[in-house]
Short mmCIF file of C-alpha atoms and ligand atoms in Angstrom, two decimals:
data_model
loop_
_atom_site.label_atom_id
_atom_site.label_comp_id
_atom_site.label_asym_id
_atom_site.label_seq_id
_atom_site.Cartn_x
_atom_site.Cartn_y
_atom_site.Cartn_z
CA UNK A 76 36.64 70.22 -65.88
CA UNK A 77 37.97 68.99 -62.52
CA UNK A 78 40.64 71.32 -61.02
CA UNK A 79 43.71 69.67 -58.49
CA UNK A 80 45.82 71.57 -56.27
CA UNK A 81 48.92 69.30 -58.03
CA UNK A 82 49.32 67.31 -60.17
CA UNK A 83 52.27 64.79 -60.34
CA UNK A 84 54.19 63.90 -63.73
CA UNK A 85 55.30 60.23 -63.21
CA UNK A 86 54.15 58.00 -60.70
CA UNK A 87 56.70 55.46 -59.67
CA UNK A 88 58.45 56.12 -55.94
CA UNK A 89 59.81 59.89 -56.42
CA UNK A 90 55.99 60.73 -57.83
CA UNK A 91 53.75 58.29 -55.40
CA UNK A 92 55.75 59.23 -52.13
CA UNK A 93 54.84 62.93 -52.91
CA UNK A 94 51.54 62.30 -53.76
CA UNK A 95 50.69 60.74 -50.66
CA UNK A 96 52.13 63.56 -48.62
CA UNK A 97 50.79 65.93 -49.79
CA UNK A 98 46.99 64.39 -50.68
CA UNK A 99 47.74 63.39 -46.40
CA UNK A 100 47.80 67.22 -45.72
CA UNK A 101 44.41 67.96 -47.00
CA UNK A 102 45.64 68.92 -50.83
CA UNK A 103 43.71 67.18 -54.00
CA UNK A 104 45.96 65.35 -56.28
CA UNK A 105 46.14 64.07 -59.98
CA UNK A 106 49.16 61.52 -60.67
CA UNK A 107 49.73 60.63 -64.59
CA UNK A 108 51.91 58.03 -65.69
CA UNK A 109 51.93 56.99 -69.68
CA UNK A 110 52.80 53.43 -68.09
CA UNK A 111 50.91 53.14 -65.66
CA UNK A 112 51.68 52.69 -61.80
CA UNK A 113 55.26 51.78 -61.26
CA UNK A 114 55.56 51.19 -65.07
CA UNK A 115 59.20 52.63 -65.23
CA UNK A 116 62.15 52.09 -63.38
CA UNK A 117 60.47 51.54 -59.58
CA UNK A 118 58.63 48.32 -61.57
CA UNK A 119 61.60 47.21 -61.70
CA UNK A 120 63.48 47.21 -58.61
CA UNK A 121 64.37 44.76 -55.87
CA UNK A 122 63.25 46.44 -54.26
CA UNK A 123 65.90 46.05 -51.14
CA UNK A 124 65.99 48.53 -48.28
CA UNK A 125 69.65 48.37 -47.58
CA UNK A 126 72.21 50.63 -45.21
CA UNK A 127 75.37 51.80 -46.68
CA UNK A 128 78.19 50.51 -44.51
CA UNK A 129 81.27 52.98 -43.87
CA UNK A 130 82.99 55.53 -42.45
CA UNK A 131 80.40 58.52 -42.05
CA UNK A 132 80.13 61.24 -44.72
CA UNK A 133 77.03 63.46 -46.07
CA UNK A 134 76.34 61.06 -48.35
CA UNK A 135 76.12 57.56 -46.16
CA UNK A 136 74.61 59.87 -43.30
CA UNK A 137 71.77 60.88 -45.79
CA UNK A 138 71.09 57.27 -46.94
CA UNK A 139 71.19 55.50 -43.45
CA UNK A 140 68.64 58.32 -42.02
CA UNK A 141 66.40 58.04 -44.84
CA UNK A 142 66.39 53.96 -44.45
CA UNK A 143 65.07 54.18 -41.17
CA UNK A 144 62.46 56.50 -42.07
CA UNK A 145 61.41 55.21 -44.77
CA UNK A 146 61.58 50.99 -42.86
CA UNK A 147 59.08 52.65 -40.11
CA UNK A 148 57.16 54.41 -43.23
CA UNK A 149 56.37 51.35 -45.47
CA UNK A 150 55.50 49.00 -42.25
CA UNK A 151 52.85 51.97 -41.05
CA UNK A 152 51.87 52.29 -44.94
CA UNK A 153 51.49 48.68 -45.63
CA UNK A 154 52.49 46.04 -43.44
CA UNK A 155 51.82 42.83 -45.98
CA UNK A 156 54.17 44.84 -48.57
CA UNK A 157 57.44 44.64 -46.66
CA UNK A 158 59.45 41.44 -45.82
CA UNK A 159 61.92 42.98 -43.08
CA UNK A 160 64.65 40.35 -41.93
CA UNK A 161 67.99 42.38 -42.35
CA UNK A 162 70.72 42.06 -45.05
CA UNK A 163 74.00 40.11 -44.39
CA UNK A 164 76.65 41.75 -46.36
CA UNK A 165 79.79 40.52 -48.50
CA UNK A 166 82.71 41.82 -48.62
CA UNK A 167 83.19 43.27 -52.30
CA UNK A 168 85.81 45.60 -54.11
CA UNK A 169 84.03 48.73 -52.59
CA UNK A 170 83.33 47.29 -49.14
CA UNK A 171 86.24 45.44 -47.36
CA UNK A 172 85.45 43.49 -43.97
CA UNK A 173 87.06 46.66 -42.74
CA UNK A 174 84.60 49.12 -44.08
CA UNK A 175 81.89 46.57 -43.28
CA UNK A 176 82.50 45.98 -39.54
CA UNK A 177 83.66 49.59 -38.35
CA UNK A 178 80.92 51.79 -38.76
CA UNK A 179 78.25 53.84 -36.66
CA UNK A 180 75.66 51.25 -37.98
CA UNK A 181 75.43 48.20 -35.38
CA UNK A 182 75.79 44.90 -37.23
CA UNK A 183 77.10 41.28 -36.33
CA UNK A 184 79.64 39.21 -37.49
CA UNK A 185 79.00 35.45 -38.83
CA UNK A 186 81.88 33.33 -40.37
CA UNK A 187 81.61 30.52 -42.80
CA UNK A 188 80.50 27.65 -39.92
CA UNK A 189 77.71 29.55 -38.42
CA UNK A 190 76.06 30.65 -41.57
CA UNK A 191 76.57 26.90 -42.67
CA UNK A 192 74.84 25.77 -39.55
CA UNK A 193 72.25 28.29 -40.57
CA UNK A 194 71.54 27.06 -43.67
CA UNK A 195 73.81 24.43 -45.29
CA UNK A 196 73.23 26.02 -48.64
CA UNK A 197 75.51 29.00 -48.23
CA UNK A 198 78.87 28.34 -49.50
CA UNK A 199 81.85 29.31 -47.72
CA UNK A 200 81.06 32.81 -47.27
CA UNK A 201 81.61 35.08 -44.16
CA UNK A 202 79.72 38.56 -43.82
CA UNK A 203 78.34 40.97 -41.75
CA UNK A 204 74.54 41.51 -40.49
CA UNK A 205 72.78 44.13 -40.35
CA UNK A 206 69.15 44.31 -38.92
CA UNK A 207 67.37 47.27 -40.46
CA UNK A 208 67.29 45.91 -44.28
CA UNK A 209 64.26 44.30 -45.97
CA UNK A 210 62.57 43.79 -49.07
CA UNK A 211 59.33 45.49 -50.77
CA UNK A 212 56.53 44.72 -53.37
CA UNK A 213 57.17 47.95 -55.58
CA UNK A 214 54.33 47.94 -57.17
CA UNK A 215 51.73 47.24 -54.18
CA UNK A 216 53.83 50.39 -52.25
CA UNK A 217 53.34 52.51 -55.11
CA UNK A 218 49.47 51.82 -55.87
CA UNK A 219 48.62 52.13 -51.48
CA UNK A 220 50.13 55.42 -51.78
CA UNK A 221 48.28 57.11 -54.51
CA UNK A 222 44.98 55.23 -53.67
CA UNK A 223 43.28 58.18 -52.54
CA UNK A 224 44.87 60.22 -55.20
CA UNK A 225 43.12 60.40 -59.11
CA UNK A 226 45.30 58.39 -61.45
CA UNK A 227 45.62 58.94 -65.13
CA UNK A 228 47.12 56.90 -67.48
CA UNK A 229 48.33 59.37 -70.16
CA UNK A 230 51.58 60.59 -71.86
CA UNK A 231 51.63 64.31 -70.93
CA UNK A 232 53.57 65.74 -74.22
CA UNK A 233 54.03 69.85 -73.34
CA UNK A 234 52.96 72.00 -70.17
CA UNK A 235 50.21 75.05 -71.15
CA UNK A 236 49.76 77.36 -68.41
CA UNK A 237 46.63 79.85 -68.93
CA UNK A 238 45.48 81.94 -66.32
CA UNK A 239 47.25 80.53 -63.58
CA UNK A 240 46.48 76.63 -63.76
CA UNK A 241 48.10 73.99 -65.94
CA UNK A 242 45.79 72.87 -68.55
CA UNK A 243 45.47 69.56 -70.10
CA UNK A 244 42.03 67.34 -72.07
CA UNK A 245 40.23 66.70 -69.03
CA UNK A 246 41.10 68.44 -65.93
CA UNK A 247 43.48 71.15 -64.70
CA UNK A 248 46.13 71.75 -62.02
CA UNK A 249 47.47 75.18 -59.99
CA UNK A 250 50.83 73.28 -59.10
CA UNK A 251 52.88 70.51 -61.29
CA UNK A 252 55.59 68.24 -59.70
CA UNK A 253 57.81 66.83 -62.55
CA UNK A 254 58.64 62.86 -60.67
CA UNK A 255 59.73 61.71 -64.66
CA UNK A 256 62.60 59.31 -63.39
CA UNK A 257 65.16 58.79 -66.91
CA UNK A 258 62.24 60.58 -69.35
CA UNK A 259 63.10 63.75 -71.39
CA UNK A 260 61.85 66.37 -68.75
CA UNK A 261 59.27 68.84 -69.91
CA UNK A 262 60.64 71.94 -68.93
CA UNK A 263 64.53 72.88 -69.84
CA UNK A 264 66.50 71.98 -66.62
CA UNK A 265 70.32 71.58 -67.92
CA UNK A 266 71.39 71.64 -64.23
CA UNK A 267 69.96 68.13 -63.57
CA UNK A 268 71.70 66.06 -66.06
CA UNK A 269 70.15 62.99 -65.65
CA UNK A 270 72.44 59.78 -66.70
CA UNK A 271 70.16 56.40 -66.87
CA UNK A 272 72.11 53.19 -65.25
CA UNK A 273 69.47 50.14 -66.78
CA UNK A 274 69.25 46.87 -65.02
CA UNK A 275 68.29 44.15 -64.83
CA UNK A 276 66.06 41.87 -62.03
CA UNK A 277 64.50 38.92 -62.03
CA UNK A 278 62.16 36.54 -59.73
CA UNK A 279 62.96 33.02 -59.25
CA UNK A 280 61.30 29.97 -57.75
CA UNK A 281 63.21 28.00 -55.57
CA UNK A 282 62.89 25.19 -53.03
CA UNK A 283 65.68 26.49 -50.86
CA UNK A 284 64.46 28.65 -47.73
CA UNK A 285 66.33 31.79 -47.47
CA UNK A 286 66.47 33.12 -44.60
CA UNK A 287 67.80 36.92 -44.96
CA UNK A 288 68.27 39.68 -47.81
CA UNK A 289 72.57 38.89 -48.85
CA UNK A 290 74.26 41.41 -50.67
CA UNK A 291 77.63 41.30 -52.46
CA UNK A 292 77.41 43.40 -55.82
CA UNK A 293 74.13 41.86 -56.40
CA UNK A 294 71.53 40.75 -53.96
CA UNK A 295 69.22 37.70 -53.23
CA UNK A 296 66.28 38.42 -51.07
CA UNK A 297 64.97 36.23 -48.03
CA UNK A 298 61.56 34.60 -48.92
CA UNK A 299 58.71 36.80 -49.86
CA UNK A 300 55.26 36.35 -48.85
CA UNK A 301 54.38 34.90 -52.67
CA UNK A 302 57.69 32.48 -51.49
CA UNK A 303 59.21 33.76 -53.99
CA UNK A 304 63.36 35.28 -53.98
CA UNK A 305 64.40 38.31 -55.95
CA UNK A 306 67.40 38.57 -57.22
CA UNK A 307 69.10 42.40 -58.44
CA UNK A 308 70.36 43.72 -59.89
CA UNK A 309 73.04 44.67 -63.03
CA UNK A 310 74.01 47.85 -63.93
CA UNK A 311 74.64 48.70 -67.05
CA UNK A 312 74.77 52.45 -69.26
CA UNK A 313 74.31 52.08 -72.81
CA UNK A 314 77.70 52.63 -74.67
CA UNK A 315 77.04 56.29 -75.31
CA UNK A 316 76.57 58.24 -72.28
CA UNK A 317 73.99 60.46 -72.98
CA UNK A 318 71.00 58.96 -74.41
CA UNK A 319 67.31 59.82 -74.20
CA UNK A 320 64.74 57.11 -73.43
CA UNK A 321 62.20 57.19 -75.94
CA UNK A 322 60.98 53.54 -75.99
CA UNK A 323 59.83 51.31 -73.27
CA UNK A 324 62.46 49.13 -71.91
CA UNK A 325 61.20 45.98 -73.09
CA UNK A 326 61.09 47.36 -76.74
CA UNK A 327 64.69 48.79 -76.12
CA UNK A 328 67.40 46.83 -78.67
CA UNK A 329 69.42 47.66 -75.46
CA UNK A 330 67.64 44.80 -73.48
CA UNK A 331 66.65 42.79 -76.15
CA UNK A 332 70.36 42.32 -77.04
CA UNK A 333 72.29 42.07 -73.38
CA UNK A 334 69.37 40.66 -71.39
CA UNK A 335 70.40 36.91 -71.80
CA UNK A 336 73.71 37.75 -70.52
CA UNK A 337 72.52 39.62 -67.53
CA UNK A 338 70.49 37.33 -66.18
CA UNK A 339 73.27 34.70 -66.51
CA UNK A 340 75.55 37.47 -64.60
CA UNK A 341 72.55 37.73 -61.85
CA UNK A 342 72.71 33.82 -61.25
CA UNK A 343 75.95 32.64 -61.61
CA UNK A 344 76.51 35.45 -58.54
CA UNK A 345 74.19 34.43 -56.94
CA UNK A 346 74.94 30.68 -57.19
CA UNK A 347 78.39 32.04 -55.51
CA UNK A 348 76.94 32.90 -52.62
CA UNK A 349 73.69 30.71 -51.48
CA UNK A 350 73.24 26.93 -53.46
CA UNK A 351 69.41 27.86 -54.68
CA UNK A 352 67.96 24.53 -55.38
CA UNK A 353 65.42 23.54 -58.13
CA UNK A 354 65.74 27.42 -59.58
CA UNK A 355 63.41 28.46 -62.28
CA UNK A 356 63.11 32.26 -63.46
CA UNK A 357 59.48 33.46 -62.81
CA UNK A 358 59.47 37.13 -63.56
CA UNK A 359 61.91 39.33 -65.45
CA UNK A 360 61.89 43.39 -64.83
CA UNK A 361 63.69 45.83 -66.54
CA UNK A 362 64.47 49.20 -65.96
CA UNK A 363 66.27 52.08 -65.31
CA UNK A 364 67.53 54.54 -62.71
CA UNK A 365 67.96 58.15 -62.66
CA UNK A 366 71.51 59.34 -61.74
CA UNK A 367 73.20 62.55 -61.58
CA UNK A 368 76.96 63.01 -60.64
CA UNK A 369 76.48 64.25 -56.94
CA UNK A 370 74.78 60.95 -56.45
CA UNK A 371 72.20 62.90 -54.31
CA UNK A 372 68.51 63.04 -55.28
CA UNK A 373 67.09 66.51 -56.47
CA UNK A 374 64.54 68.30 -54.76
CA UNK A 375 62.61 72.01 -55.13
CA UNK A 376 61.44 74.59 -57.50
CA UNK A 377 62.52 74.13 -61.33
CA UNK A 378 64.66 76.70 -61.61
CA UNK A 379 64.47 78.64 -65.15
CA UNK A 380 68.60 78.32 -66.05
CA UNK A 381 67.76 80.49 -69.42
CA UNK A 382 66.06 83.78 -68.19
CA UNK A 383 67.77 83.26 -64.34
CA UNK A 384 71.07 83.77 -66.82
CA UNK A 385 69.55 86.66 -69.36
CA UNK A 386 68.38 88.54 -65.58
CA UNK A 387 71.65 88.16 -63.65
CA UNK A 388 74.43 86.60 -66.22
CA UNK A 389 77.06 87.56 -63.63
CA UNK A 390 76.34 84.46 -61.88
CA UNK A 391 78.23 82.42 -64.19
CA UNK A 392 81.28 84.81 -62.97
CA UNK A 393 80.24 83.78 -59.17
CA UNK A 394 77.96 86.46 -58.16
CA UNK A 395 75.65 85.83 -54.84
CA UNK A 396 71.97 86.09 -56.18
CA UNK A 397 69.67 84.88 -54.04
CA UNK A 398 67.57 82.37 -55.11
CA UNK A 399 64.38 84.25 -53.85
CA UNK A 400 65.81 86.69 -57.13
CA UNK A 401 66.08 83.78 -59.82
CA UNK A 402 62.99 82.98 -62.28
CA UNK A 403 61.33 80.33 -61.76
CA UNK A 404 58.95 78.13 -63.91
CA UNK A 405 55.77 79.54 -62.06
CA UNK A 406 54.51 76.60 -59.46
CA UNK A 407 56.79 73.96 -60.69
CA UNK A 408 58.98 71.44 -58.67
CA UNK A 409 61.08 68.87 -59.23
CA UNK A 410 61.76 65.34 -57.49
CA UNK A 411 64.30 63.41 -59.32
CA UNK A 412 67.58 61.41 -59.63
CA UNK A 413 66.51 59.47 -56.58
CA UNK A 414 69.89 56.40 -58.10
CA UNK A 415 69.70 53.45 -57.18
CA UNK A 416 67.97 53.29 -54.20
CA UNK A 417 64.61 55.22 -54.87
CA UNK A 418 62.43 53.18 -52.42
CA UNK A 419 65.06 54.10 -49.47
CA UNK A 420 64.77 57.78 -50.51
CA UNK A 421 61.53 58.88 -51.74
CA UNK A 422 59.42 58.62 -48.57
CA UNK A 423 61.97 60.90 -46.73
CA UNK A 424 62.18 63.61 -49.84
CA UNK A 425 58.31 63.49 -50.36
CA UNK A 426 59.07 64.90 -46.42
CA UNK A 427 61.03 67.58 -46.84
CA UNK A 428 59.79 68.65 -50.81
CA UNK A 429 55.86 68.45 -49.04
CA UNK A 430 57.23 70.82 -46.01
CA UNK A 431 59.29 72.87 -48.44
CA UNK A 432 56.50 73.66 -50.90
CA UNK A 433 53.53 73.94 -48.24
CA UNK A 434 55.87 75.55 -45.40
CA UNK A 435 58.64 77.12 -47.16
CA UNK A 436 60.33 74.72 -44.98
CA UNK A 437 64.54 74.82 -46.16
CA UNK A 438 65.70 72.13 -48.54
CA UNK A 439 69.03 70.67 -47.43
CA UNK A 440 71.76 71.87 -49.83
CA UNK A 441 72.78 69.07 -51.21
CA UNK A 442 69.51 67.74 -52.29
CA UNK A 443 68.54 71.60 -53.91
CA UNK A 444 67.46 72.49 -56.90
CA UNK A 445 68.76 75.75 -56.51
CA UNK A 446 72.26 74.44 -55.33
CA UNK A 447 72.20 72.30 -58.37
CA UNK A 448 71.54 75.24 -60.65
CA UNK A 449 74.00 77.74 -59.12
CA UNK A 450 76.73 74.92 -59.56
CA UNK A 451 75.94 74.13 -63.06
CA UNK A 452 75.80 78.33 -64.33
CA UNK A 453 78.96 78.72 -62.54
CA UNK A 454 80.64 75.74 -64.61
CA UNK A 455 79.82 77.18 -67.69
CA UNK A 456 81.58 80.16 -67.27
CA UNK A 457 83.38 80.80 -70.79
C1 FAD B 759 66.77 47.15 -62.06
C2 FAD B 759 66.60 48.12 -60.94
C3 FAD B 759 66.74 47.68 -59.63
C4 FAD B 759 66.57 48.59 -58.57
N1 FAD B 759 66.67 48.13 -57.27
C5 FAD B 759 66.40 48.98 -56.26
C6 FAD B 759 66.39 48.52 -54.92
O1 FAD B 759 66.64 47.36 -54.66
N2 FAD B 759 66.11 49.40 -53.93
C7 FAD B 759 65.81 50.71 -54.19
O2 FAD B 759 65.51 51.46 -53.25
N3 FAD B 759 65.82 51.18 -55.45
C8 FAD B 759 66.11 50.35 -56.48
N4 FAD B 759 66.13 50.81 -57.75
C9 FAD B 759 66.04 52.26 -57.97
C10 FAD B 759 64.63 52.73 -57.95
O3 FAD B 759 63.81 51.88 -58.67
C11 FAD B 759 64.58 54.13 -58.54
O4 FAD B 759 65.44 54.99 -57.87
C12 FAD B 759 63.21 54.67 -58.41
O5 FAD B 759 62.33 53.76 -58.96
C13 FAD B 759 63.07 55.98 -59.11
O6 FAD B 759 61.73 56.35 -59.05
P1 FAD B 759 61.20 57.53 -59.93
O7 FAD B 759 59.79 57.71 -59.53
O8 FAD B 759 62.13 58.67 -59.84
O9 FAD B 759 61.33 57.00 -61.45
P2 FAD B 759 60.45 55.97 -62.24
O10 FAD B 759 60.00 54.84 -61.43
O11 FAD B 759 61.21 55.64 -63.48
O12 FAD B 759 59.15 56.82 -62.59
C14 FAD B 759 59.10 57.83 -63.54
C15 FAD B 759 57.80 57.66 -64.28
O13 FAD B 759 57.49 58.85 -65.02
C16 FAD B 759 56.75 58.47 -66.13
N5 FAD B 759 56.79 59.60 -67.07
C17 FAD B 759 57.88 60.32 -67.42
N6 FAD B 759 57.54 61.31 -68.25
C18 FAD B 759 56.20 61.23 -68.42
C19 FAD B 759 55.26 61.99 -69.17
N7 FAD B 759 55.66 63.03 -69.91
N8 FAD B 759 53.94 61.66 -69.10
C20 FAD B 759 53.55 60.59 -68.36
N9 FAD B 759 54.40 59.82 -67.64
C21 FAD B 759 55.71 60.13 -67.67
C22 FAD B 759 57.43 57.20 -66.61
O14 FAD B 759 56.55 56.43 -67.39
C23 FAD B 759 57.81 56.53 -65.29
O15 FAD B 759 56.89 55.55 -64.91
C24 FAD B 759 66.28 49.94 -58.83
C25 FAD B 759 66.13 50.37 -60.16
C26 FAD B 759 66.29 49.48 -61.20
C27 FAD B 759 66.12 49.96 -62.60
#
């Protein structure tokens, strides 16, 4: 039976990006993925590599550091898999020309006449550029990262743990990382409630050469190397707000009954920005993203909210336990609810999740497990 130091539960960004850390620093690694490589919601995306314009918070701050990480990352990892010629961004209900100009990232202005004299396929749009933005392949990032990794294509149904390892048909693991994106996890973490947002993206052929990523609510990519332009994507939860994904997404009734309309939706905004000329639909790639409220990913050791509770119940009343004293499911971590932009993200938390489990290196606050649980047993206090 062959024995791993880890093995990974999922292997889309959250799951490869880890993988590839830690196989980097000498460890051996299994990755299993019942869809194969980037067969859930990282098949899907754009997948852009966008800043977030504004007025600097924890939140933006996070994002924009991780972006430039993660741009310098991908074009080390695999230069052929990243198109990188900046995003020029519209003005939309959450981003005035306000929010867009002032802002610690460095960007340029263009009005309607020079992006005409650009291209004279934009319609009378004005924006704001912004250099450090570009496009990847998904799934070519995902399978360079795990190449040196053992992949298996199997639906892991329950976690046995005998005499220290994790146990499964053909080969065993000392540590697990749980990288399951929207999927029912497999241990009980009610602190991470994960909320799926689905989308929708698709790939068009076109004859009209564009010549940058442009983002309004949706966005249009420049020209890939396969010529291509992607264009993502909606967001959409199902009507009830809690649901469990227990189909794939192109079995879902979900997308076989609003798909139509949401590729409509992706066109008819794009049309609104950039005339694309001689369009036909190529590829359509559906999907969802894992989202908790805080917006922030989730990082660290799964936390066991049952027995931490039974051993110290007066957290829920606000007593300081610290976490060194909680119970823990024994070598088991967590990388999830990496939102919408889990390519900008993952390298950067495979960095600090690698350091934290092989270093005991600290876990920033907002991205912790631990944080995460604390919050959530406080909450519940009757
Ligand atoms: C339409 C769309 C567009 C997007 N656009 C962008 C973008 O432009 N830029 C960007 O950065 N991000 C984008 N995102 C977000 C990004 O794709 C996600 O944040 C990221 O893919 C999350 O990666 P993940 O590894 O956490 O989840 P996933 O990619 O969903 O991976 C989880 C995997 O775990 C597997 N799994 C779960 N449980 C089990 C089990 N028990 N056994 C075996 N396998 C299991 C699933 O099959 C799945 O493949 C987009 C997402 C969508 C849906």
């Amino acid at each position: 039976m062959r024995t791993y130091d880890f093995l990974i539960i999922g292997a889309g960004s959250a799951g490869c990006n880890i993988a590839h850390y830690l196989q980097k620093k000498g460890k051996k690694i299994a990755i299993a993925d019942k869809e194969g490589v980037a067969g859930g919601g990282s098949g899907a995306a754009g997948a852009f590599l966008s800043p977030l314009p504004g007025k600097e918070n924890l939140y933006n701050t996070f994002i924009n550091n991780a972006l430039l990480f993660s741009l310098k990352f991908y074009e080390e990892l695999s230069p052929n898999a990243i198109v990188k010629k900046g995003v020029l961004r519209i003005a939309n209900e959450n981003f005035d020309n306000d929010k867009l100009e002032k802002n610690s990232i460095e960007n340029r202005y263009y009005d309607s006449k020079e992006l005409q004299e650009i291209s004279h396929n934009f319609n009378k749009i004005e924006g704001y550029f912004y250099e450090n933005a570009a496009i990847l392949n998904p799934h070519e990032i995902c399978k360079k990262l795990i190449e040196k990794c053992d992949f298996y294509q199997e639906d892991i149904q329950e976690l046995v743990c005998e005499d220290d390892f994790y146990v499964f048909e053909n080969f065993r693991a000392k540590n697990i990382i749980l990288a399951q994106g929207v999927i029912k996890p497999l241990v009980k973490t009610p602190y991470m409630e994960i909320s799926p947002i689905f989308g929708v993206k698709i790939d068009v052929k076109t004859t009209t050469h564009v010549p940058f990523n442009i983002h309004k609510s949706i966005s249009i990519s420049a020209n890939r190397r396969d010529g291509l332009v992607a264009i993502g994507a909606t967001k959409e939860r199902h009507d009830t707000s809690k649901m469990e994904c227990l189909t794939s997404c192109e079995k879902c009734d979900f997308y076989v009954n609003s798909e139509q309309g949401q590729i409509e939706t992706l066109l008819r905004e794009a049309n609104e920005l950039i005339k694309l000329e001689n369009l036909e639909v190529a590829k359509i790639y559906r999907g969802a993203r894992a989202t908790i409220k805080s917006y922030f990913p989730v990082i660290g050791k799964a936390v066991n909210y049952e027995e931490s509770l039974k051993k110290y119940p007066s957290i829920k009343n606000g007593t300081k336990i610290p976490p060194d004293l909680l119970e823990y499911f024994p070598n088991l971590y967590l990388m999830n609810a990496l939102g919408s932009r889990g390519f900008v993200v993952a390298p950067y938390l495979a960095e600090f999740l690698g350091e934290n489990i092989l270093n005991n290196a600290k876990i920033p606050k907002e991205l912790s497990s631990e944080q995460l649980f604390y919050k959530r047993a406080r909450k519940n206090n009757p």
